[in-house]
mmCIF file of C-alpha atoms in Angstrom:
data_model
loop_
_atom_site.group_PDB
_atom_site.id
_atom_site.type_symbol
_atom_site.label_atom_id
_atom_site.label_comp_id
_atom_site.label_asym_id
_atom_site.label_seq_id
_atom_site.Cartn_x
_atom_site.Cartn_y
_atom_site.Cartn_z
ATOM 1 C CA MET E 279 -55.375 -26.180 73.086
ATOM 2 C CA SER E 280 -52.462 -23.774 73.492
ATOM 3 C CA ASN E 281 -50.259 -22.780 70.694
ATOM 4 C CA ASP E 282 -47.279 -24.568 72.247
ATOM 5 C CA GLN E 283 -49.197 -27.790 72.605
ATOM 6 C CA TYR E 284 -50.350 -27.549 68.971
ATOM 7 C CA ASN E 285 -46.774 -27.177 67.732
ATOM 8 C CA ASP E 286 -45.419 -29.934 69.833
ATOM 9 C CA LYS E 287 -48.127 -32.308 68.656
ATOM 10 C CA ASN E 288 -47.447 -31.693 64.998
ATOM 11 C CA ILE E 289 -43.674 -31.601 64.969
ATOM 12 C CA PRO E 290 -43.262 -35.340 64.272
ATOM 13 C CA GLU E 291 -45.731 -35.232 61.441
ATOM 14 C CA ASP E 292 -43.987 -32.200 59.950
ATOM 15 C CA ALA E 293 -40.591 -33.904 60.125
ATOM 16 C CA ASP E 294 -41.935 -37.044 58.437
ATOM 17 C CA ARG E 295 -43.521 -34.835 55.741
ATOM 18 C CA ILE E 296 -40.247 -33.002 55.130
ATOM 19 C CA GLU E 297 -38.312 -36.278 54.899
ATOM 20 C CA GLN E 298 -40.784 -37.614 52.264
ATOM 21 C CA ALA E 299 -40.504 -34.367 50.251
ATOM 22 C CA LEU E 300 -36.717 -34.516 50.388
ATOM 23 C CA PRO E 301 -35.810 -38.110 49.471
ATOM 24 C CA ASP E 302 -32.093 -37.254 48.942
ATOM 25 C CA ALA E 303 -31.713 -36.268 52.593
ATOM 26 C CA PRO E 304 -29.972 -39.095 54.599
ATOM 27 C CA PRO E 305 -32.196 -40.767 57.348
ATOM 28 C CA HIS E 306 -31.466 -39.841 60.945
ATOM 29 C CA ASP E 307 -29.932 -43.194 61.793
ATOM 30 C CA THR E 308 -27.766 -43.553 58.649
ATOM 31 C CA GLU E 309 -24.037 -43.318 59.000
ATOM 32 C CA ILE E 310 -22.148 -41.744 56.128
ATOM 33 C CA PRO E 311 -18.623 -42.933 55.551
ATOM 34 C CA VAL E 312 -16.339 -39.915 55.718
ATOM 35 C CA ASP E 313 -12.507 -39.853 55.392
ATOM 36 C CA THR E 314 -10.821 -38.138 58.386
ATOM 37 C CA ASN E 315 -7.347 -36.985 59.048
ATOM 38 C CA ASP E 316 -5.134 -37.709 62.179
ATOM 39 C CA ALA E 317 -6.814 -34.908 64.110
ATOM 40 C CA GLY E 318 -10.223 -36.355 63.504
ATOM 41 C CA GLU E 319 -11.261 -33.694 61.054
ATOM 42 C CA ILE E 320 -12.891 -34.458 57.835
ATOM 43 C CA ALA E 321 -10.228 -34.514 54.995
ATOM 44 C CA VAL E 322 -11.946 -32.547 52.346
ATOM 45 C CA GLU E 323 -10.131 -29.939 50.241
ATOM 46 C CA ARG E 324 -11.912 -26.714 49.396
ATOM 47 C CA PRO E 325 -12.724 -26.400 45.675
ATOM 48 C CA THR E 326 -9.960 -24.646 43.787
ATOM 49 C CA GLN E 327 -10.386 -21.583 41.497
ATOM 50 C CA GLU E 328 -10.099 -24.005 38.544
ATOM 51 C CA ALA E 329 -13.069 -26.103 39.841
ATOM 52 C CA GLU E 330 -15.130 -23.020 40.428
ATOM 53 C CA ASP E 331 -14.429 -21.731 36.933
ATOM 54 C CA ALA E 332 -15.206 -25.147 35.442
ATOM 55 C CA TYR E 333 -18.710 -25.195 37.026
ATOM 56 C CA GLY E 334 -19.265 -21.442 37.088
ATOM 57 C CA ARG E 335 -20.171 -19.241 40.010
ATOM 58 C CA GLY E 336 -23.329 -17.913 38.610
ATOM 59 C CA GLU E 337 -23.656 -15.170 36.041
ATOM 60 C CA GLY E 338 -22.065 -11.932 37.208
ATOM 61 C CA VAL E 339 -20.876 -13.432 40.603
ATOM 62 C CA GLY E 340 -17.401 -12.182 41.405
ATOM 63 C CA GLU E 341 -17.099 -10.206 38.241
ATOM 64 C CA GLU E 342 -18.054 -6.935 39.895
ATOM 65 C CA MET E 343 -15.089 -7.148 42.290
ATOM 66 C CA GLU E 344 -12.696 -7.792 39.353
ATOM 67 C CA VAL E 345 -13.632 -4.614 37.445
ATOM 68 C CA GLN E 346 -14.438 -2.388 40.427
ATOM 69 C CA GLY E 347 -12.801 1.037 40.032
ATOM 70 C CA LEU E 348 -11.604 0.394 36.416
ATOM 71 C CA SER E 349 -12.527 2.225 33.249
ATOM 72 C CA GLN E 350 -13.948 0.534 30.250
ATOM 73 C CA GLY E 351 -10.567 0.868 28.474
ATOM 74 C CA GLN E 352 -8.810 -0.795 31.462
ATOM 75 C CA ILE E 353 -11.311 -3.594 31.558
ATOM 76 C CA VAL E 354 -10.948 -4.304 27.810
ATOM 77 C CA TRP E 355 -7.177 -4.163 27.958
ATOM 78 C CA GLY E 356 -7.123 -6.565 30.993
ATOM 79 C CA ARG E 357 -9.168 -9.124 29.062
ATOM 80 C CA PHE E 358 -7.143 -8.588 25.944
ATOM 81 C CA ILE E 359 -3.752 -9.302 27.493
ATOM 82 C CA ARG E 360 -5.088 -12.540 28.918
ATOM 83 C CA HIS E 361 -5.771 -13.869 25.407
ATOM 84 C CA ARG E 362 -2.750 -15.814 24.389
ATOM 85 C CA GLY E 363 -3.443 -15.764 20.666
ATOM 86 C CA ALA E 364 -3.994 -12.032 20.625
ATOM 87 C CA ILE E 365 -0.689 -11.424 22.492
ATOM 88 C CA PHE E 366 1.081 -13.734 19.998
ATOM 89 C CA GLY E 367 -0.444 -11.764 17.111
ATOM 90 C CA LEU E 368 0.373 -8.416 18.651
ATOM 91 C CA VAL E 369 4.013 -9.401 19.327
ATOM 92 C CA THR E 370 4.487 -11.023 15.898
ATOM 93 C CA ILE E 371 3.093 -8.123 13.833
ATOM 94 C CA SER E 372 4.933 -5.547 15.916
ATOM 95 C CA SER E 373 8.235 -7.465 15.437
ATOM 96 C CA VAL E 374 7.681 -7.681 11.665
ATOM 97 C CA PHE E 375 6.832 -3.997 11.363
ATOM 98 C CA LEU E 376 9.894 -2.948 13.540
ATOM 99 C CA LEU E 377 12.172 -5.200 11.512
ATOM 100 C CA SER E 378 10.984 -3.657 8.204
ATOM 101 C CA LEU E 379 11.131 -0.117 9.693
ATOM 102 C CA LEU E 380 14.638 -0.488 11.194
ATOM 103 C CA SER E 381 15.924 -2.199 8.015
ATOM 104 C CA MET E 382 14.613 -0.068 5.243
ATOM 105 C CA GLY E 383 13.578 3.141 7.099
ATOM 106 C CA ILE E 384 10.461 5.147 6.185
ATOM 107 C CA GLY E 385 10.092 8.018 3.811
ATOM 108 C CA PRO E 386 13.199 10.314 3.863
ATOM 109 C CA ILE E 387 14.538 8.443 6.979
ATOM 110 C CA PRO E 388 17.002 5.731 5.887
ATOM 111 C CA GLY E 389 17.169 2.317 7.493
ATOM 112 C CA LEU E 390 20.085 0.445 9.127
ATOM 113 C CA TRP E 391 20.392 -2.264 6.421
ATOM 114 C CA HIS E 392 23.395 -1.921 4.228
ATOM 115 C CA VAL E 393 21.355 -2.100 1.018
ATOM 116 C CA GLN E 394 18.988 0.843 0.704
ATOM 117 C CA ASP E 395 18.921 1.234 -3.041
ATOM 118 C CA ILE E 396 17.467 -1.871 -4.506
ATOM 119 C CA SER E 397 19.522 -2.146 -7.739
ATOM 120 C CA SER E 398 21.054 -5.060 -9.729
ATOM 121 C CA GLY E 399 24.446 -6.438 -8.886
ATOM 122 C CA ASP E 400 26.607 -9.505 -9.076
ATOM 123 C CA VAL E 401 24.960 -12.869 -8.183
ATOM 124 C CA VAL E 402 26.949 -14.392 -5.307
ATOM 125 C CA ASN E 403 26.902 -18.252 -4.632
ATOM 126 C CA GLY E 404 24.028 -18.650 -7.148
ATOM 127 C CA GLY E 405 21.858 -16.283 -5.166
ATOM 128 C CA ARG E 406 21.543 -18.537 -2.195
ATOM 129 C CA PRO E 407 20.595 -17.163 1.216
ATOM 130 C CA SER E 408 23.577 -16.389 3.446
ATOM 131 C CA LEU E 409 21.577 -16.787 6.601
ATOM 132 C CA SER E 410 22.686 -19.877 8.518
ATOM 133 C CA ILE E 411 20.961 -21.320 11.642
ATOM 134 C CA PRO E 412 22.566 -24.048 13.808
ATOM 135 C CA GLY E 413 21.076 -27.405 13.036
ATOM 136 C CA VAL E 414 19.411 -26.256 9.728
ATOM 137 C CA GLY E 415 21.070 -27.425 6.509
ATOM 138 C CA GLY E 416 24.200 -28.627 8.291
ATOM 139 C CA ALA E 417 25.139 -25.210 9.707
ATOM 140 C CA THR E 418 27.025 -25.153 12.933
ATOM 141 C CA GLU E 419 26.794 -21.456 13.863
ATOM 142 C CA PHE E 420 24.423 -18.548 13.468
ATOM 143 C CA ALA E 421 25.375 -15.999 10.736
ATOM 144 C CA ILE E 422 23.410 -13.417 8.758
ATOM 145 C CA GLY E 423 25.709 -12.656 5.982
ATOM 146 C CA PRO E 424 25.415 -9.918 3.228
ATOM 147 C CA ASN E 425 22.239 -11.494 1.646
ATOM 148 C CA PRO E 426 20.289 -13.419 4.348
ATOM 149 C CA PHE E 427 17.295 -14.039 2.071
ATOM 150 C CA GLY E 428 19.425 -14.511 -1.051
ATOM 151 C CA GLN E 429 19.391 -12.636 -4.376
ATOM 152 C CA ASP E 430 17.112 -12.727 -7.365
ATOM 153 C CA SER E 431 18.232 -13.266 -10.978
ATOM 154 C CA LEU E 432 19.457 -9.681 -11.287
ATOM 155 C CA GLY E 433 21.574 -9.829 -8.197
ATOM 156 C CA ARG E 434 19.285 -7.657 -6.067
ATOM 157 C CA ASP E 435 19.235 -8.225 -2.334
ATOM 158 C CA TYR E 436 16.067 -10.138 -1.529
ATOM 159 C CA PHE E 437 15.963 -9.194 2.133
ATOM 160 C CA ALA E 438 15.630 -5.505 1.220
ATOM 161 C CA GLN E 439 12.878 -6.372 -1.328
ATOM 162 C CA VAL E 440 10.898 -8.341 1.177
ATOM 163 C CA MET E 441 11.142 -5.741 3.979
ATOM 164 C CA THR E 442 10.016 -3.112 1.426
ATOM 165 C CA GLY E 443 7.131 -5.406 0.386
ATOM 166 C CA VAL E 444 6.085 -5.854 4.085
ATOM 167 C CA GLN E 445 5.859 -2.092 4.396
ATOM 168 C CA THR E 446 3.695 -1.857 1.310
ATOM 169 C CA SER E 447 1.371 -4.579 2.404
ATOM 170 C CA LEU E 448 0.977 -3.064 5.883
ATOM 171 C CA LEU E 449 0.324 0.359 4.317
ATOM 172 C CA VAL E 450 -2.433 -1.152 2.028
ATOM 173 C CA ALA E 451 -3.980 -2.925 4.988
ATOM 174 C CA ALA E 452 -4.011 0.295 7.114
ATOM 175 C CA VAL E 453 -5.420 2.536 4.392
ATOM 176 C CA LEU E 454 -7.995 -0.007 3.274
ATOM 177 C CA GLY E 455 -9.100 -0.499 6.834
ATOM 178 C CA VAL E 456 -9.575 3.215 7.437
ATOM 179 C CA VAL E 457 -11.542 3.785 4.173
ATOM 180 C CA ALA E 458 -13.781 0.691 4.674
ATOM 181 C CA LEU E 459 -14.470 1.601 8.368
ATOM 182 C CA THR E 460 -15.322 5.166 7.411
ATOM 183 C CA ILE E 461 -17.777 4.155 4.693
ATOM 184 C CA GLY E 462 -19.246 1.099 6.457
ATOM 185 C CA VAL E 463 -19.785 2.787 9.825
ATOM 186 C CA THR E 464 -21.326 5.875 8.139
ATOM 187 C CA ILE E 465 -23.823 3.934 6.015
ATOM 188 C CA GLY E 466 -24.619 1.281 8.750
ATOM 189 C CA SER E 467 -25.163 3.835 11.520
ATOM 190 C CA LEU E 468 -27.406 6.094 9.323
ATOM 191 C CA ALA E 469 -29.484 3.130 8.146
ATOM 192 C CA GLY E 470 -29.856 1.722 11.620
ATOM 193 C CA PHE E 471 -30.688 4.969 13.307
ATOM 194 C CA TYR E 472 -33.191 6.479 10.849
ATOM 195 C CA ARG E 473 -34.663 3.312 9.370
ATOM 196 C CA GLY E 474 -37.587 3.727 7.007
ATOM 197 C CA LYS E 475 -36.778 5.160 3.544
ATOM 198 C CA VAL E 476 -33.136 5.981 4.433
ATOM 199 C CA ASP E 477 -32.568 2.393 5.618
ATOM 200 C CA MET E 478 -34.131 0.952 2.466
ATOM 201 C CA ALA E 479 -32.100 3.194 0.113
ATOM 202 C CA LEU E 480 -28.790 2.525 1.884
ATOM 203 C CA MET E 481 -29.257 -1.219 2.190
ATOM 204 C CA ARG E 482 -30.313 -1.660 -1.374
ATOM 205 C CA PHE E 483 -27.192 0.127 -2.463
ATOM 206 C CA THR E 484 -25.221 -2.083 -0.099
ATOM 207 C CA ASP E 485 -26.851 -5.167 -1.664
ATOM 208 C CA LEU E 486 -25.818 -3.879 -5.087
ATOM 209 C CA VAL E 487 -22.192 -3.639 -4.015
ATOM 210 C CA ILE E 488 -22.308 -7.072 -2.436
ATOM 211 C CA THR E 489 -23.342 -8.686 -5.775
ATOM 212 C CA LEU E 490 -20.171 -7.469 -7.452
ATOM 213 C CA PRO E 491 -17.338 -10.053 -7.416
ATOM 214 C CA VAL E 492 -14.572 -8.607 -5.301
ATOM 215 C CA ILE E 493 -11.602 -10.158 -7.149
ATOM 216 C CA VAL E 494 -12.851 -9.083 -10.601
ATOM 217 C CA LEU E 495 -13.763 -5.625 -9.442
ATOM 218 C CA GLY E 496 -10.439 -5.275 -7.539
ATOM 219 C CA ALA E 497 -8.563 -6.336 -10.654
ATOM 220 C CA VAL E 498 -10.463 -3.728 -12.751
ATOM 221 C CA LEU E 499 -9.774 -1.074 -10.213
ATOM 222 C CA GLY E 500 -6.109 -2.057 -10.025
ATOM 223 C CA ALA E 501 -5.759 -1.900 -13.786
ATOM 224 C CA LEU E 502 -7.464 1.487 -13.939
ATOM 225 C CA VAL E 503 -5.143 2.910 -11.206
ATOM 226 C CA SER E 504 -2.034 1.649 -13.044
ATOM 227 C CA ARG E 505 -3.193 3.190 -16.299
ATOM 228 C CA LEU E 506 -4.520 6.317 -14.749
ATOM 229 C CA PRO E 507 -1.628 8.629 -15.872
ATOM 230 C CA MET E 508 -2.049 7.523 -19.494
ATOM 231 C CA ARG E 509 -5.852 8.061 -19.411
ATOM 232 C CA ILE E 510 -5.675 11.561 -18.054
ATOM 233 C CA GLY E 511 -2.686 12.526 -20.146
ATOM 234 C CA ALA E 512 -0.592 13.420 -17.133
ATOM 235 C CA GLY E 513 2.892 14.922 -17.398
ATOM 236 C CA PRO E 514 6.123 13.215 -16.271
ATOM 237 C CA GLU E 515 6.024 14.609 -12.693
ATOM 238 C CA LEU E 516 2.322 13.737 -12.145
ATOM 239 C CA THR E 517 2.831 10.334 -13.679
ATOM 240 C CA GLN E 518 5.784 9.651 -11.358
ATOM 241 C CA SER E 519 3.745 10.849 -8.333
ATOM 242 C CA ILE E 520 0.777 8.562 -9.240
ATOM 243 C CA ARG E 521 3.017 5.519 -9.645
ATOM 244 C CA GLU E 522 4.814 6.120 -6.374
ATOM 245 C CA ASN E 523 1.468 6.469 -4.564
ATOM 246 C CA MET E 524 -0.122 3.557 -6.345
ATOM 247 C CA PRO E 525 -0.380 1.414 -3.095
ATOM 248 C CA VAL E 526 -2.409 4.101 -1.407
ATOM 249 C CA LEU E 527 -4.739 4.621 -4.441
ATOM 250 C CA LEU E 528 -5.225 0.866 -4.749
ATOM 251 C CA ALA E 529 -6.096 0.633 -1.042
ATOM 252 C CA VAL E 530 -8.605 3.393 -1.429
ATOM 253 C CA ALA E 531 -10.181 1.685 -4.412
ATOM 254 C CA LEU E 532 -10.434 -1.619 -2.613
ATOM 255 C CA GLY E 533 -11.728 0.024 0.513
ATOM 256 C CA CYS E 534 -14.625 1.373 -1.465
ATOM 257 C CA ILE E 535 -15.912 -2.088 -2.186
ATOM 258 C CA LEU E 536 -15.065 -4.070 1.037
ATOM 259 C CA TRP E 537 -17.221 -2.093 3.547
ATOM 260 C CA THR E 538 -20.503 -3.890 2.916
ATOM 261 C CA GLY E 539 -20.325 -6.566 5.609
ATOM 262 C CA LEU E 540 -19.324 -4.027 8.248
ATOM 263 C CA ALA E 541 -22.203 -1.708 7.258
ATOM 264 C CA ARG E 542 -24.681 -4.593 7.790
ATOM 265 C CA LEU E 543 -23.280 -5.428 11.174
ATOM 266 C CA VAL E 544 -23.264 -1.824 12.317
ATOM 267 C CA ARG E 545 -26.840 -1.383 11.111
ATOM 268 C CA SER E 546 -28.019 -4.392 13.122
ATOM 269 C CA GLU E 547 -26.216 -3.100 16.177
ATOM 270 C CA PHE E 548 -27.793 0.355 15.887
ATOM 271 C CA LEU E 549 -31.245 -1.138 15.431
ATOM 272 C CA SER E 550 -30.764 -2.729 18.849
ATOM 273 C CA LEU E 551 -29.227 0.233 20.459
ATOM 274 C CA ARG E 552 -31.798 2.856 19.401
ATOM 275 C CA GLU E 553 -34.346 1.030 21.514
ATOM 276 C CA ARG E 554 -32.389 1.216 24.739
ATOM 277 C CA GLU E 555 -33.252 3.466 27.539
ATOM 278 C CA PHE E 556 -30.159 5.688 27.414
ATOM 279 C CA VAL E 557 -31.040 6.690 23.885
ATOM 280 C CA ASP E 558 -34.571 7.678 24.945
ATOM 281 C CA SER E 559 -33.185 9.611 27.816
ATOM 282 C CA ALA E 560 -30.796 11.488 25.513
ATOM 283 C CA ARG E 561 -33.580 12.220 23.044
ATOM 284 C CA VAL E 562 -35.887 13.458 25.896
ATOM 285 C CA ALA E 563 -33.064 15.740 27.141
ATOM 286 C CA GLY E 564 -32.989 17.449 23.738
ATOM 287 C CA ALA E 565 -29.854 15.928 22.266
ATOM 288 C CA SER E 566 -29.439 16.166 18.542
ATOM 289 C CA ASP E 567 -29.340 13.089 16.282
ATOM 290 C CA TRP E 568 -25.595 13.704 15.618
ATOM 291 C CA ARG E 569 -24.840 13.748 19.350
ATOM 292 C CA ILE E 570 -26.891 10.625 20.018
ATOM 293 C CA ILE E 571 -25.102 8.748 17.219
ATOM 294 C CA THR E 572 -21.578 9.824 18.036
ATOM 295 C CA LYS E 573 -21.711 10.241 21.830
ATOM 296 C CA HIS E 574 -24.137 7.433 22.923
ATOM 297 C CA MET E 575 -24.555 4.824 20.236
ATOM 298 C CA LEU E 576 -21.103 4.570 18.523
ATOM 299 C CA PRO E 577 -19.219 3.944 21.756
ATOM 300 C CA ASN E 578 -21.553 1.044 22.560
ATOM 301 C CA ALA E 579 -20.914 -0.446 19.079
ATOM 302 C CA VAL E 580 -17.120 -0.064 19.156
ATOM 303 C CA GLY E 581 -16.593 -3.696 19.751
ATOM 304 C CA VAL E 582 -18.248 -4.739 16.522
ATOM 305 C CA ILE E 583 -16.504 -2.046 14.630
ATOM 306 C CA VAL E 584 -13.009 -2.788 15.876
ATOM 307 C CA VAL E 585 -13.209 -6.526 15.415
ATOM 308 C CA ASN E 586 -14.495 -6.369 11.938
ATOM 309 C CA GLY E 587 -12.001 -3.653 11.040
ATOM 310 C CA THR E 588 -9.142 -6.098 11.915
ATOM 311 C CA LEU E 589 -10.789 -8.715 9.746
ATOM 312 C CA LEU E 590 -10.911 -6.305 6.834
ATOM 313 C CA MET E 591 -7.271 -5.513 7.279
ATOM 314 C CA SER E 592 -6.362 -9.181 7.203
ATOM 315 C CA ALA E 593 -8.459 -9.676 4.051
ATOM 316 C CA ALA E 594 -6.634 -6.636 2.544
ATOM 317 C CA VAL E 595 -3.272 -8.335 2.840
ATOM 318 C CA THR E 596 -4.250 -11.501 1.055
ATOM 319 C CA LEU E 597 -6.357 -9.653 -1.549
ATOM 320 C CA GLU E 598 -3.487 -7.343 -2.436
ATOM 321 C CA ALA E 599 -1.190 -10.297 -2.737
ATOM 322 C CA ALA E 600 -3.625 -12.112 -5.002
ATOM 323 C CA LEU E 601 -4.114 -9.054 -7.225
ATOM 324 C CA SER E 602 -0.402 -8.397 -7.424
ATOM 325 C CA PHE E 603 0.268 -12.099 -8.208
ATOM 326 C CA VAL E 604 -2.101 -11.980 -11.235
ATOM 327 C CA GLY E 605 -0.563 -8.648 -12.391
ATOM 328 C CA PHE E 606 -3.432 -6.266 -11.521
ATOM 329 C CA GLY E 607 -2.084 -4.971 -8.150
ATOM 330 C CA ILE E 608 1.154 -3.254 -7.157
ATOM 331 C CA SER E 609 3.502 -2.666 -10.102
ATOM 332 C CA PRO E 610 7.066 -1.216 -10.389
ATOM 333 C CA PRO E 611 8.661 0.907 -9.030
ATOM 334 C CA ASN E 612 6.682 -0.184 -6.005
ATOM 335 C CA ILE E 613 7.287 -3.597 -4.399
ATOM 336 C CA SER E 614 4.706 -5.776 -2.529
ATOM 337 C CA LEU E 615 4.885 -9.381 -1.267
ATOM 338 C CA GLY E 616 2.434 -10.543 -3.895
ATOM 339 C CA PHE E 617 4.529 -8.832 -6.635
ATOM 340 C CA LEU E 618 7.649 -10.606 -5.456
ATOM 341 C CA ILE E 619 5.915 -14.011 -5.698
ATOM 342 C CA SER E 620 4.622 -13.163 -9.106
ATOM 343 C CA ASP E 621 7.920 -11.715 -10.365
ATOM 344 C CA ASN E 622 9.824 -14.938 -9.323
ATOM 345 C CA GLN E 623 7.267 -17.572 -10.177
ATOM 346 C CA GLY E 624 9.561 -18.941 -12.974
ATOM 347 C CA ALA E 625 12.285 -19.831 -10.460
ATOM 348 C CA PHE E 626 10.116 -22.003 -8.194
ATOM 349 C CA SER E 627 11.934 -25.245 -9.020
ATOM 350 C CA THR E 628 15.425 -23.849 -8.960
ATOM 351 C CA ARG E 629 15.417 -21.180 -6.253
ATOM 352 C CA PRO E 630 12.349 -21.864 -4.023
ATOM 353 C CA TRP E 631 13.527 -19.494 -1.299
ATOM 354 C CA LEU E 632 12.284 -16.605 -3.481
ATOM 355 C CA PHE E 633 8.768 -17.921 -2.609
ATOM 356 C CA TRP E 634 9.385 -18.933 1.018
ATOM 357 C CA TRP E 635 10.169 -15.524 2.422
ATOM 358 C CA PRO E 636 7.309 -13.321 0.958
ATOM 359 C CA GLY E 637 4.860 -16.260 1.506
ATOM 360 C CA LEU E 638 5.989 -16.568 5.134
ATOM 361 C CA PHE E 639 5.435 -12.874 5.871
ATOM 362 C CA ILE E 640 2.067 -12.848 4.189
ATOM 363 C CA ILE E 641 0.924 -15.716 6.444
ATOM 364 C CA LEU E 642 2.458 -14.079 9.607
ATOM 365 C CA ILE E 643 0.787 -10.697 8.863
ATOM 366 C CA ALA E 644 -2.615 -12.277 8.061
ATOM 367 C CA LEU E 645 -2.638 -14.636 11.050
ATOM 368 C CA SER E 646 -1.492 -11.963 13.492
ATOM 369 C CA ILE E 647 -4.282 -9.566 12.504
ATOM 370 C CA ASN E 648 -6.736 -12.387 12.746
ATOM 371 C CA PHE E 649 -5.491 -13.317 16.264
ATOM 372 C CA ILE E 650 -5.639 -9.728 17.318
ATOM 373 C CA GLY E 651 -9.219 -9.485 16.122
ATOM 374 C CA ASP E 652 -10.165 -12.650 17.998
ATOM 375 C CA GLY E 653 -8.696 -11.252 21.211
ATOM 376 C CA LEU E 654 -10.557 -7.971 20.715
ATOM 377 C CA ARG E 655 -13.816 -9.820 20.194
ATOM 378 C CA ASP E 656 -13.393 -11.614 23.458
ATOM 379 C CA ALA E 657 -12.256 -8.484 25.246
ATOM 380 C CA PHE E 658 -15.264 -6.389 24.183
ATOM 381 C CA ASP E 659 -17.820 -9.138 24.799
ATOM 382 C CA PRO E 660 -17.902 -9.920 28.539
ATOM 383 C CA ARG E 661 -20.236 -12.903 27.863
ATOM 384 C CA THR E 662 -17.495 -15.005 26.340
ATOM 385 C CA LYS E 663 -16.096 -17.515 28.783
ATOM 386 C CA LYS E 664 -13.172 -19.907 28.484
ATOM 387 C CA ILE E 665 -14.408 -23.460 28.106
ATOM 388 C CA PRO E 666 -12.672 -25.664 30.747
ATOM 389 C CA SER E 667 -10.726 -28.719 29.683
ATOM 390 C CA PRO E 668 -11.982 -32.294 30.354
ATOM 391 C CA ARG E 669 -9.208 -32.509 32.962
ATOM 392 C CA ALA E 670 -10.436 -29.459 34.758
ATOM 393 C CA MET E 671 -14.029 -30.752 34.687
ATOM 394 C CA ALA E 672 -12.962 -34.169 36.099
ATOM 395 C CA LYS E 673 -11.034 -32.442 38.910
ATOM 396 C CA ALA E 674 -14.023 -30.228 39.608
ATOM 397 C CA GLU E 675 -16.235 -33.291 39.819
ATOM 398 C CA ARG E 676 -14.044 -34.869 42.510
ATOM 399 C CA GLU E 677 -13.672 -31.785 44.598
ATOM 400 C CA LEU E 678 -17.366 -30.920 44.518
ATOM 401 C CA ALA E 679 -18.347 -34.543 45.334
ATOM 402 C CA ALA E 680 -15.978 -34.396 48.374
ATOM 403 C CA THR E 681 -17.601 -31.078 49.382
ATOM 404 C CA ARG E 682 -21.076 -32.594 49.306
ATOM 405 C CA VAL E 683 -19.902 -35.528 51.493
ATOM 406 C CA ASN E 684 -18.500 -33.016 53.918
ATOM 407 C CA GLN E 685 -21.713 -31.007 54.145
ATOM 408 C CA GLN E 686 -23.810 -34.195 54.543
ATOM 409 C CA SER E 687 -21.614 -35.517 57.381
ATOM 410 C CA LYS E 688 -21.903 -32.183 59.199
ATOM 411 C CA GLU E 689 -25.675 -32.433 58.960
ATOM 412 C CA ALA E 690 -25.690 -35.983 60.200
ATOM 413 C CA THR E 691 -23.641 -35.105 63.208
ATOM 414 C CA ARG E 692 -25.866 -32.280 64.374
#
């Protein structure tokens, strides 16, 4: 029997066997109802981008074209600006910082606000805020007035005090973040890279610091910093300098105890990275340990470092406010948001606006930094995907079902 005869004889059996193996395939004589348009074409819409995103296009499919020709920084920035919460946080904290900077200036550079020397004066209108917004409190027009945030019991402009407190809180957050990042990244990277006895010694020291209560230790450090001039018998000039730089000293002291979580995360990241092929290649090529850590491993761990650095800065704002509220943080002549709340706590029932404004700015700064950290986490981690809404999922269901009907009808008409 020839080869052609053999194939012709077995074609029906093969077709029946295929139909039995594929029960979902429609029979040859089955008609599938299909909606058609006026031209006789099948009226099926192509799945939209929303439907494709709802069901996914496969891991990595289409992503290569989106990032083709872009550097790592451009890719991260593109993902970051698509995060609404991160953009809200970035705009908010930038606006707060610019408002305080333009109002009160910085260092020897004066600001634009008419009150630059926070001193006592006459209490006007019971110290009530002169800020009026249409529709709020019966106001009909917008006006700032001489004291938009009101005055305290000594007649001092509260807007100037709040803006100065914002600068102090942001300074504490920045300095604490830098100190905690430096210590945490150094200890975590050394422990994860060298392992063995180095890892054991550094991690046991980290565990010791973790067991210390942060609030209590921060209060002790804040009290020591405030009493430092008296302890060392400093002269008037050194005493004045220490008191003026107390926010920086307090931030450094707090940064020395808030690095433990970051050190553990960096250590775990380095334990994973040191087993990667590019590290082995660098070691075979003769690169030193310092070069491997700084040039090859740290850039790959920058996502974990940056995200947790923002979380540390957010915690610094609330921790400084808490310490200042209980009297162990910032003290005169410096002003912080927590100190303002503590200093005016006796006027809560009579002049509540003395609590509203510093509390509002504490919330805005802390939330903005947290939102920025959330956006950075999503930007540095390409595996994070936006979960589609139920509406998008339902729409994807309808469009994909119509697509299947279209494909089946085409197969049936062949």
